[in-house]
Structure formats: structure tokens, C-alpha cells
Short mmCIF file of C-alpha atoms and ligand atoms in Angstrom, two decimals:
data_model
loop_
_atom_site.label_atom_id
_atom_site.label_comp_id
_atom_site.label_asym_id
_atom_site.label_seq_id
_atom_site.Cartn_x
_atom_site.Cartn_y
_atom_site.Cartn_z
CA MET Y 9 68.26 150.67 112.97
CA LYS Y 10 69.85 151.82 109.57
CA LEU Y 11 67.72 153.58 106.88
CA SER Y 12 68.63 155.18 103.65
CA GLN Y 13 70.39 158.25 103.55
CA LEU Y 14 67.48 160.38 103.03
CA ALA Y 15 65.74 158.99 106.12
CA GLU Y 16 68.71 160.11 107.96
CA SER Y 17 69.49 163.17 106.49
CA ILE Y 18 65.57 164.58 106.09
CA PRO Y 19 64.53 167.07 108.88
CA GLY Y 20 61.00 167.54 109.72
CA SER Y 21 59.38 171.11 108.69
CA ALA Y 22 60.58 173.63 110.87
CA ILE Y 23 57.66 175.89 110.30
CA LEU Y 24 55.37 173.07 111.22
CA ALA Y 25 58.06 172.11 114.89
CA LEU Y 26 58.26 175.78 115.87
CA GLY Y 27 54.16 176.23 115.33
CA ASN Y 28 53.50 172.83 116.93
CA ALA Y 29 55.42 173.55 119.79
CA VAL Y 30 53.23 177.22 120.73
CA LYS Y 31 50.07 175.07 120.39
CA GLU Y 32 51.72 172.34 122.91
CA ARG Y 33 51.75 175.41 125.43
CA ILE Y 34 48.45 176.99 124.74
CA ARG Y 35 46.90 173.20 125.35
CA LYS Y 36 49.03 173.88 128.48
CA GLY Y 37 47.05 176.72 129.34
CA GLU Y 38 49.10 179.28 128.22
CA LYS Y 39 47.95 182.32 126.64
CA ILE Y 40 49.17 182.75 123.70
CA TYR Y 41 48.27 185.13 119.93
CA ASN Y 42 49.50 182.42 117.91
CA HIS Y 43 50.47 184.53 114.86
CA THR Y 44 52.23 181.73 113.01
CA VAL Y 45 49.78 179.68 111.92
CA GLY Y 46 49.47 178.75 108.06
CA ASP Y 47 45.94 177.96 108.07
CA PHE Y 48 42.41 178.95 109.29
CA ASP Y 49 40.37 179.01 112.16
CA PRO Y 50 37.31 177.25 110.88
CA ALA Y 51 35.28 179.00 113.32
CA ILE Y 52 36.24 182.49 112.16
CA PHE Y 53 37.65 181.46 108.57
CA PRO Y 54 35.01 177.76 108.00
CA ILE Y 55 35.13 177.09 103.80
CA PRO Y 56 32.28 178.07 101.69
CA ALA Y 57 28.77 176.63 102.61
CA LEU Y 58 28.28 175.48 98.73
CA LEU Y 59 31.82 173.53 99.22
CA GLU Y 60 30.52 172.23 102.63
CA GLU Y 61 27.31 171.44 101.15
CA GLU Y 62 27.94 169.61 98.25
CA ILE Y 63 31.28 167.93 99.77
CA ILE Y 64 28.19 166.08 102.67
CA SER Y 65 26.13 165.21 99.93
CA ALA Y 66 29.05 163.99 97.59
CA TYR Y 67 30.24 161.44 100.27
CA LYS Y 68 26.10 160.74 100.97
CA ASN Y 69 25.52 159.84 96.89
CA ARG Y 70 28.36 157.36 97.52
CA GLN Y 71 31.33 159.52 96.08
CA THR Y 72 33.47 156.83 97.25
CA ASN Y 73 36.13 154.79 95.72
CA TYR Y 74 38.51 155.66 93.62
CA PRO Y 75 39.14 158.67 91.42
CA LEU Y 76 41.09 158.83 88.26
CA ALA Y 77 44.77 158.62 89.49
CA GLU Y 78 45.15 162.05 87.33
CA GLY Y 79 42.21 164.30 88.85
CA ASN Y 80 38.44 162.83 87.57
CA ALA Y 81 36.99 164.84 84.28
CA ASP Y 82 34.40 166.48 84.87
CA LEU Y 83 36.68 168.31 87.79
CA LYS Y 84 39.43 169.14 85.12
CA GLU Y 85 36.93 170.72 82.77
CA THR Y 86 36.27 173.07 85.43
CA LEU Y 87 39.92 173.66 86.52
CA SER Y 88 40.39 174.42 82.72
CA ALA Y 89 37.50 177.01 82.81
CA PHE Y 90 37.84 178.30 86.50
CA ILE Y 91 41.88 178.99 85.24
CA ARG Y 92 40.56 181.05 81.64
CA ASP Y 93 37.61 183.23 83.55
CA PHE Y 94 39.96 184.20 87.22
CA GLN Y 95 43.97 184.31 85.57
CA GLY Y 96 43.16 184.78 81.53
CA LEU Y 97 44.36 181.73 80.54
CA HIS Y 98 43.57 179.00 78.50
CA TYR Y 99 45.18 175.29 79.55
CA PRO Y 100 42.80 172.14 78.04
CA ALA Y 101 42.10 169.61 80.55
CA SER Y 102 44.72 167.63 79.67
CA ASP Y 103 47.35 169.77 80.69
CA ILE Y 104 45.62 169.67 84.13
CA LEU Y 105 47.33 166.96 87.41
CA VAL Y 106 44.65 167.18 90.20
CA ALA Y 107 46.52 165.31 93.36
CA ALA Y 108 45.67 166.02 97.44
CA GLY Y 109 47.12 170.28 97.46
CA GLY Y 110 49.80 171.64 96.56
CA ARG Y 111 52.39 169.97 98.47
CA PRO Y 112 52.08 166.51 95.86
CA LEU Y 113 52.36 168.55 93.11
CA ILE Y 114 55.32 170.54 93.94
CA TYR Y 115 57.20 167.00 95.01
CA ALA Y 116 56.21 165.12 91.36
CA ALA Y 117 57.45 169.21 89.33
CA TYR Y 118 60.77 168.62 91.43
CA GLN Y 119 61.45 165.30 90.58
CA VAL Y 120 60.18 165.17 86.83
CA ILE Y 121 62.81 168.41 86.06
CA VAL Y 122 65.43 167.95 89.17
CA ASP Y 123 68.41 164.74 88.82
CA PRO Y 124 70.65 164.42 91.71
CA GLY Y 125 73.54 167.77 91.76
CA ASP Y 126 71.33 169.72 89.48
CA LYS Y 127 71.60 173.52 90.03
CA VAL Y 128 67.91 174.46 91.66
CA ILE Y 129 67.44 178.51 92.56
CA TYR Y 130 65.04 179.66 95.09
CA PRO Y 131 64.97 182.61 97.09
CA VAL Y 132 65.20 182.80 101.13
CA PRO Y 133 62.68 183.60 103.04
CA SER Y 134 60.61 181.25 101.24
CA TRP Y 135 58.02 178.14 101.96
CA ASN Y 136 59.72 174.48 101.91
CA ASN Y 137 61.93 174.84 98.65
CA ASN Y 138 64.51 173.84 100.87
CA TYR Y 139 63.60 169.95 102.02
CA TYR Y 140 62.29 169.60 98.03
CA VAL Y 141 65.79 170.04 96.86
CA GLN Y 142 67.27 168.01 99.50
CA LEU Y 143 64.40 165.29 99.04
CA THR Y 144 65.80 165.39 94.75
CA LYS Y 145 69.40 165.50 95.91
CA GLY Y 146 69.95 168.81 93.58
CA LYS Y 147 72.22 171.42 93.80
CA HIS Y 148 70.98 174.18 96.11
CA CYS Y 149 71.47 177.85 94.36
CA VAL Y 150 69.79 180.48 97.16
CA ILE Y 151 69.29 183.97 97.15
CA GLU Y 152 68.72 185.92 99.74
CA THR Y 153 66.11 188.57 99.11
CA ALA Y 154 66.04 191.53 100.87
CA PRO Y 155 63.24 193.95 101.97
CA GLU Y 156 63.68 196.98 100.01
CA ASN Y 157 62.32 194.93 97.41
CA HIS Y 158 59.60 193.45 99.49
CA PHE Y 159 61.52 189.68 99.77
CA MET Y 160 60.65 189.48 95.61
CA PRO Y 161 63.81 187.67 94.08
CA LEU Y 162 64.30 189.76 91.36
CA ALA Y 163 65.68 188.78 87.47
CA GLU Y 164 69.58 190.59 88.88
CA GLU Y 165 69.73 189.00 91.15
CA ILE Y 166 68.44 185.57 89.59
CA ALA Y 167 71.13 186.98 86.57
CA PRO Y 168 74.45 185.59 88.09
CA HIS Y 169 73.21 182.11 88.58
CA ILE Y 170 70.91 180.92 85.77
CA LYS Y 171 73.62 179.20 84.52
CA ASP Y 172 73.27 175.31 83.95
CA ALA Y 173 69.90 175.98 86.71
CA VAL Y 174 67.15 173.22 85.63
CA LEU Y 175 64.70 175.26 88.48
CA LEU Y 176 64.10 178.22 89.25
CA ALA Y 177 61.41 177.84 92.32
CA LEU Y 178 59.21 180.75 92.76
CA CYS Y 179 56.34 181.46 94.95
CA ALA Y 180 53.70 184.70 94.15
CA PRO Y 181 52.08 185.67 96.31
CA GLN Y 182 54.95 184.54 98.83
CA ASN Y 183 55.34 183.08 101.70
CA PRO Y 184 56.03 183.86 104.65
CA THR Y 185 56.07 188.20 103.10
CA GLY Y 186 52.57 188.28 101.81
CA THR Y 187 54.01 190.53 98.68
CA CYS Y 188 53.34 189.88 94.81
CA TYR Y 189 55.57 190.74 91.92
CA SER Y 190 54.97 193.80 89.57
CA THR Y 191 54.31 192.84 86.06
CA GLU Y 192 57.71 194.96 85.12
CA GLN Y 193 59.38 192.46 87.56
CA LEU Y 194 57.75 189.28 87.11
CA LYS Y 195 58.31 190.13 83.19
CA ALA Y 196 62.23 190.42 83.34
CA VAL Y 197 62.20 187.22 85.58
CA CYS Y 198 60.51 185.36 83.09
CA ARG Y 199 62.82 187.37 80.02
CA LEU Y 200 65.58 186.02 81.90
CA VAL Y 201 65.10 182.42 81.63
CA VAL Y 202 63.35 182.47 77.77
CA ALA Y 203 66.60 184.03 76.62
CA GLU Y 204 68.49 181.37 78.68
CA ASN Y 205 66.93 178.62 77.32
CA GLU Y 206 67.04 179.93 73.53
CA ARG Y 207 71.02 179.84 74.53
CA ARG Y 208 71.16 176.32 75.45
CA GLY Y 209 71.55 173.70 72.86
CA ALA Y 210 68.49 171.07 72.02
CA ASP Y 211 70.62 168.76 74.29
CA GLU Y 212 70.84 170.66 77.78
CA LYS Y 213 68.51 170.03 80.12
CA LYS Y 214 66.47 173.51 80.24
CA LEU Y 215 65.14 175.63 82.47
CA CYS Y 216 61.38 176.00 84.46
CA ILE Y 217 59.89 178.01 86.05
CA LEU Y 218 57.39 175.62 89.65
CA TYR Y 219 55.26 179.39 90.07
CA ASP Y 220 53.65 178.44 93.50
CA GLN Y 221 50.68 180.95 93.12
CA ILE Y 222 48.38 178.74 95.97
CA TYR Y 223 48.03 182.16 97.81
CA HIS Y 224 46.76 184.39 94.35
CA LEU Y 225 43.03 184.24 94.68
CA LEU Y 226 44.24 186.46 98.90
CA ALA Y 227 45.47 189.77 96.41
CA TYR Y 228 44.49 192.79 97.90
CA GLN Y 229 45.45 195.05 94.62
CA ASP Y 230 42.74 195.71 92.27
CA ALA Y 231 44.11 193.90 89.28
CA ALA Y 232 44.58 190.09 89.34
CA PRO Y 233 48.82 189.36 90.36
CA ALA Y 234 51.63 189.53 88.03
CA ASP Y 235 51.35 186.05 86.40
CA PRO Y 236 53.82 184.64 84.07
CA VAL Y 237 53.02 183.38 80.75
CA MET Y 238 49.89 186.69 80.77
CA VAL Y 239 52.99 188.89 80.82
CA CYS Y 240 55.45 186.94 79.16
CA PRO Y 241 54.20 184.28 77.06
CA GLU Y 242 57.29 183.05 75.15
CA VAL Y 243 57.88 181.20 78.89
CA ARG Y 244 55.08 179.18 78.97
CA PRO Y 245 56.87 176.17 77.41
CA TYR Y 246 58.97 176.03 80.68
CA CYS Y 247 56.13 177.78 83.54
CA ILE Y 248 54.18 174.27 85.87
CA TYR Y 249 51.85 176.57 88.29
CA ILE Y 250 50.95 175.22 91.23
CA ASP Y 251 47.12 176.14 93.01
CA ALA Y 252 44.79 174.56 95.37
CA VAL Y 253 41.68 175.57 97.46
CA SER Y 254 43.59 175.38 100.61
CA LYS Y 255 44.34 179.35 100.91
CA GLY Y 256 41.94 180.80 98.80
CA PHE Y 257 38.69 178.97 100.47
CA ALA Y 258 40.34 178.42 103.52
CA ALA Y 259 40.36 174.85 102.65
CA THR Y 260 43.33 173.13 103.94
CA GLY Y 261 42.03 169.88 104.81
CA VAL Y 262 39.58 169.59 102.07
CA ARG Y 263 42.72 168.70 100.06
CA VAL Y 264 42.46 169.26 96.55
CA GLY Y 265 44.96 170.80 94.51
CA TRP Y 266 46.67 171.36 91.33
CA CYS Y 267 49.18 171.48 88.47
CA TYR Y 268 49.25 172.86 84.57
CA GLY Y 269 52.06 173.82 82.41
CA PRO Y 270 53.41 172.36 79.19
CA ALA Y 271 52.18 168.51 78.18
CA PRO Y 272 55.60 166.74 78.28
CA VAL Y 273 55.82 168.15 81.95
CA ILE Y 274 52.64 167.79 82.99
CA ALA Y 275 52.39 163.60 81.34
CA LYS Y 276 55.79 163.06 83.79
CA MET Y 277 54.55 164.33 86.83
CA LYS Y 278 51.16 162.08 86.07
CA ALA Y 279 53.35 159.25 86.01
CA ILE Y 280 54.93 160.38 89.06
CA LEU Y 281 51.82 160.99 90.82
CA SER Y 282 50.27 157.77 89.84
CA HIS Y 283 52.29 155.86 92.13
CA VAL Y 284 52.49 157.92 95.16
CA GLY Y 285 49.21 157.61 95.00
CA ALA Y 286 48.91 161.54 96.87
CA TRP Y 287 44.99 161.73 94.85
CA ALA Y 288 42.37 164.07 96.28
CA PRO Y 289 39.49 162.08 97.42
CA MET Y 290 36.59 161.51 95.21
CA ALA Y 291 33.81 163.01 97.01
CA GLU Y 292 36.34 166.47 97.49
CA GLN Y 293 36.77 166.30 93.91
CA LYS Y 294 33.50 166.05 93.01
CA ALA Y 295 32.88 168.83 95.41
CA VAL Y 296 35.02 171.85 94.16
CA ALA Y 297 33.83 170.91 90.85
CA ALA Y 298 30.18 171.75 91.73
CA PHE Y 299 31.41 174.81 93.82
CA LEU Y 300 34.18 175.96 91.10
CA ARG Y 301 31.44 175.76 88.06
CA ASN Y 302 29.37 178.49 90.56
CA THR Y 303 30.93 181.28 89.48
CA ASP Y 304 28.53 184.09 91.87
CA ALA Y 305 29.23 181.57 94.60
CA VAL Y 306 33.36 181.48 94.21
CA LYS Y 307 32.96 185.44 93.60
CA SER Y 308 30.71 185.93 96.60
CA PHE Y 309 32.98 183.94 99.06
CA LEU Y 310 36.13 185.15 97.74
CA GLY Y 311 34.51 189.40 98.54
CA HIS Y 312 33.75 188.54 101.77
CA PHE Y 313 36.68 186.01 103.00
CA LYS Y 314 39.42 188.56 101.40
CA SER Y 315 38.10 191.26 103.24
CA ARG Y 316 38.09 189.97 106.64
CA ILE Y 317 41.76 188.94 105.84
CA PHE Y 318 42.76 192.09 104.91
CA ASP Y 319 40.96 194.36 107.44
CA ARG Y 320 42.66 191.75 109.99
CA LEU Y 321 46.34 192.20 108.25
CA GLN Y 322 45.29 196.31 107.97
CA GLN Y 323 44.35 197.05 111.01
CA ILE Y 324 47.64 195.13 112.30
CA CYS Y 325 50.53 197.28 109.66
CA LYS Y 326 48.75 200.42 110.71
CA ALA Y 327 49.29 199.85 114.50
CA ILE Y 328 52.79 198.84 113.83
CA ARG Y 329 53.88 201.79 111.51
CA ALA Y 330 52.37 204.05 114.14
CA PHE Y 331 54.35 202.94 116.74
CA LYS Y 332 57.53 202.95 114.70
CA GLU Y 333 56.36 206.54 113.56
CA ALA Y 334 56.88 207.33 118.28
CA GLY Y 335 59.91 205.63 117.69
CA LEU Y 336 59.33 201.74 118.48
CA PRO Y 337 61.94 199.33 117.40
CA VAL Y 338 59.56 197.90 114.30
CA ASP Y 339 58.23 197.98 111.06
CA ALA Y 340 56.09 195.82 108.31
CA ILE Y 341 55.97 195.76 104.89
CA ALA Y 342 52.34 196.83 104.04
CA PRO Y 343 50.04 194.48 102.70
CA GLN Y 344 49.53 192.94 98.72
CA ALA Y 345 48.15 189.37 99.51
CA SER Y 346 47.41 186.34 101.50
CA ILE Y 347 47.00 186.30 105.34
CA TYR Y 348 50.36 187.29 106.12
CA LEU Y 349 52.29 190.34 107.29
CA THR Y 350 56.08 191.36 107.15
CA VAL Y 351 56.81 192.86 110.28
CA LYS Y 352 60.19 193.78 111.18
CA ILE Y 353 60.83 193.49 115.20
CA ASP Y 354 64.23 195.34 116.40
CA LEU Y 355 65.14 194.04 119.44
CA PRO Y 356 68.79 192.02 120.36
CA GLY Y 357 68.70 189.27 120.37
CA ASP Y 358 65.65 186.40 119.25
CA ALA Y 359 62.72 189.15 119.61
CA SER Y 360 60.79 185.69 119.68
CA VAL Y 361 61.92 184.98 123.06
CA ALA Y 362 61.08 188.37 124.09
CA LEU Y 363 57.45 188.69 122.49
CA LEU Y 364 56.10 184.93 122.91
CA ASN Y 365 57.62 185.24 126.85
CA GLY Y 366 57.18 188.97 127.42
CA ALA Y 367 53.57 189.76 125.64
CA GLY Y 368 52.77 185.95 124.80
CA ILE Y 369 52.24 186.99 120.90
CA ALA Y 370 54.21 184.10 119.10
CA LEU Y 371 55.44 184.66 115.41
CA LEU Y 372 57.17 182.47 113.25
CA PRO Y 373 61.22 184.52 112.26
CA PHE Y 374 62.48 184.35 108.59
CA SER Y 375 64.96 182.18 109.96
CA ALA Y 376 62.50 179.09 109.34
CA PHE Y 377 61.50 180.16 105.96
CA GLY Y 378 66.30 179.75 105.18
CA ALA Y 379 67.08 183.34 105.34
CA THR Y 380 70.03 183.92 107.54
CA LYS Y 381 70.20 187.48 106.59
CA SER Y 382 66.88 189.21 108.02
CA GLU Y 383 66.50 188.30 111.43
CA LYS Y 384 64.96 191.10 112.41
CA TRP Y 385 62.15 190.08 110.53
CA TYR Y 386 58.93 187.69 111.31
CA ARG Y 387 55.46 186.01 109.63
CA LEU Y 388 53.03 187.14 111.28
CA SER Y 389 49.77 185.36 109.99
CA VAL Y 390 45.73 185.84 110.44
CA GLY Y 391 44.60 182.69 110.23
CA THR Y 392 43.80 181.91 113.88
CA CYS Y 393 42.98 185.81 114.63
CA ARG Y 394 39.48 187.01 116.14
CA LYS Y 395 39.53 190.55 115.38
CA GLU Y 396 38.89 191.32 118.85
CA ALA Y 397 41.95 189.72 119.80
CA ILE Y 398 43.72 192.73 117.77
CA GLY Y 399 43.63 195.19 120.31
CA PRO Y 400 44.77 193.27 123.25
CA MET Y 401 47.68 191.50 121.67
CA LEU Y 402 49.13 195.29 120.37
CA GLN Y 403 49.24 197.02 123.65
CA GLU Y 404 51.03 193.74 124.56
CA LEU Y 405 53.11 194.31 122.55
CA LYS Y 406 54.10 198.31 122.57
CA ASN Y 407 54.37 197.26 125.71
CA VAL Y 408 57.11 194.80 125.20
CA LEU Y 409 58.41 197.81 123.14
CA GLU Y 410 58.64 200.56 125.00
CA LYS Y 411 60.59 198.06 127.53
CA SER Y 412 62.49 197.59 125.24
CA ARG Y 413 63.84 200.75 125.60
CA GLU Y 414 64.58 200.42 129.43
CA PRO Y 415 68.10 199.62 131.17
CA VAL Y 416 67.94 195.43 131.12
CA HIS Y 417 68.95 194.05 134.43
CA GLY Y 418 69.62 190.20 133.50
CA SER Y 419 68.27 187.69 130.90
CA GLN Y 420 65.32 189.00 129.05
CA GLY Y 421 62.69 185.78 129.05
CA ARG Y 422 62.31 182.17 130.32
CA GLY Y 423 64.66 180.37 128.10
CA GLY Y 424 63.89 179.76 124.99
CA PRO Y 425 59.94 180.54 123.19
CA TYR Y 426 60.31 177.01 122.18
CA GLY Y 427 61.56 174.93 124.24
CA SER Y 428 64.61 172.83 122.86
CA LEU Y 429 63.43 173.81 119.29
CA GLU Y 430 66.97 176.42 118.13
CA HIS Y 431 65.66 178.84 115.27
CA SER Y 432 67.98 176.54 112.97
CA PRO Y 433 67.43 177.10 109.18
CA GLN Y 434 66.38 174.38 108.66
C1 LIG X 15 53.98 178.34 99.06
C2 LIG X 15 52.78 177.86 99.49
N1 LIG X 15 52.88 176.68 99.05
C3 LIG X 15 51.93 175.12 99.46
C4 LIG X 15 51.50 174.84 100.18
C5 LIG X 15 51.11 173.57 100.35
O1 LIG X 15 49.64 173.37 100.29
P1 LIG X 15 48.99 172.52 100.24
O2 LIG X 15 47.88 172.56 102.39
O3 LIG X 15 47.63 172.62 99.46
O4 LIG X 15 49.24 171.53 100.71
C6 LIG X 15 51.89 175.89 101.21
C7 LIG X 15 50.69 175.54 102.34
O5 LIG X 15 51.16 175.85 103.23
C8 LIG X 15 51.80 177.62 101.02
O6 LIG X 15 52.26 177.99 101.98
#
């Protein structure tokens, strides 16, 4: 059947496809340490108890009809206070839009800014920007970031591409790397955007920043991660923030996200999403509002949750660095935030084949995040990782790495780790 050009050209998510292929092998009985997932095992990392109670009680109280299309007023008031308390920024409820998680909001932001042929700058590796550019028929302007900068895109790398770009899509703390901007790095990026917009004429489109901070509550340094409007208030008219309960509260299936930014942009996003209808469910909106109003419950959950995630990331990072010290071909970037560790596995060919077939360890290659020059780098997620599985997993990893130093006879594995899938850059 002949369908639209978009339907013919849009691929499914490579990240989900790789993850699903691993899940299928697990379902068939293979023992795999699955570190591919950008999600949580609720048996290990449940949602906050108060949030769970509030969801149940909202359904019992028959909160089951349509919510307001742009988000219920009580939730938006609560979010305004949450943004003030946790980020130090003042956004009135009218400049906030609620939807069913981060995705519809990112989609709407692209739709209000990008016309066909418009240039969108985004770093690789990064999460899903390539698909959103394709959905809006924008022009891809890709920045291949470097391990020495923790894979964050720096102002000097963005600057040569900035003329005539309409959107700069940033994610910090970043998926897949688990790394953050320093204040100085982010300030330089924001100043670049402000200067470019001052240069543009009144009838030209401005350059906006889409700032996806869905992992910001999971930052492991003492201070909150750098934030565009905090480090450079002049960028406020051009900065759209994306956030959700999905990662910070291990609530990926609860489907409540929010975005805030310049009033004219948010107003148009509201109009677009009112037709898409990707609203956060009524009961979940009520429950998230009740939970976020209880600052003590939020802080107590985050303290405990973060320490359990960070503990895993650190343990794995430390072991990998010890392997490196012992001369094995691996490395890891110190985790700064999120549920991800950036790991280098310097084996010949595709290391995910050797790891999966030789050690039963599944990681996602940075090529699944659009990177073409970082083929030795992988994302290791701890969202479904049991503490007691870490030791055996590391031992398996060590065995494979040590074996790689022995002379090779014949092929290393039983074929592709993910069946017929290839690690194409999406
Ligand atoms: C960086 C980033 N932004 C947005 C999302 C989407 O979040 P949600 O599940 O709330 O739609 C994800 C999910 O993996 C993500 O990693």
C-alpha cells in the first residue's frame, strides 16, 4: 500500500530495537546482563510510595475524565513551585505545558520551531534528535562530540554552524553519556545563542535552545547541574525546558511530563498538542501534583534513589578503571548524572558481539545514538541492575577482555548480537 513519504522513510527507534532484541533473547532463556535499557526494573527501583498511593487514590476518587489539554491548573501551579524550589527559576503556571511524558513535548517543540529545510543543530551521540528532525523535515546539522569533552557539545564546536540554524537541541545531563556541562561550558553556549539572535534581523527566525533536562534530578555532584537561564538569564526568551517524572522518579510508565519557556512558544505548543491529544492521564496528573507538593517526600525519595543508582555506577566505573590499569582495553568516564555509564571497549570489530556472545553482557553502542566516530564507546545502563549481579558481570567482562589478548583462532562469536539488526546510525 502506498503511504506518505514520511511513513516510507521514518525508521523505528534503533535504541528500542536493539533493547528489544536482547529482551527477546532473555525471554527465550538466555542469561544476559542487560545493560541496554533506558528504563527501570520496578522490582528494584519502584516509584515513590507516596506517588503510588496517590495514583491509586485518584482512580478510587474517579479522576478518570479528560484533563485540561494543557495540563490541570493544580499541577501547573505545583510545577511552578517545584521549578522555583529545585531549580531556582520563576516560571508562572501559564508558561508551563503538561503532556504524557517528555516525548510529545519534544515533538511539539520541534513542530513550532522547525519548518521543512530549517537547520537543526544537535550533538551525537544523543537521544532521538535524528528522528525529530526527520519528522519535521528539518536539515540535520550534526556535531560529533569528543570523549575528552565528555561528549558534551562545546560552544566552539557549535559556533561554525550557528548562522541560519533555528534550533539547537541539547540534553544535559546527557543521554547516552551520563555527563553534564560545567557552568562555564554552558554559559559559553548560551552567550553564543544570545549573540546570534542579537545579530539577526526582526523578520528573521530566532535560534532556540531545546533543553532536555529529564535527568537533572539524578545529578551526583554537590551542586545542581548548570542550567541555561541560571547561567545566562539573557537566553530566557529562546530556551525551552523539557522535564518529566520518567527518570527522576523512576516513573517511565506514569506518563507525566512538562515543559516551560517563552510564553509565545509555549502557547503554540499548547495549540499543537491540543490536537495531538497526548495528554497526561487525569489520575496521574492529580497524583503527581500531590506528590510534588510534598517536598519532604520528594527529597527523601531522591536521596535514597540517587545513592542506590550512583553506587552501582561507581562500582562498575571503578572496576573498569582497575581493568584499564591492569592493561586491559577498556575505559570509563566518571559518572556525573543519570543511570548511564560511558564505557570504552577497545576490542577488534564490534565489541557488543564479543560481549554479548562471550560474556552475556548487553550494552548499547554509541552508533545507536547517531555517532559514527565513537565506535569503541558504549552506554551501560544500571536501571535494571541488581547489586548482586555486578560482581559476576564484571568477572565475565574481565574474562572476555583477557581472552582478547590471546591469539585469535577463527571467528569470535555466533554472528550479530541482535539477530538480523545492524548497528546502523538509525
Ligand atoms: C534524554 C531523554 N529525553 C526524553 C526522553 C523521553 O521521556 P518520556 O519517557 O518521558 O517520554 C527520554 C527517554 O528515554 C530521554 O532519554
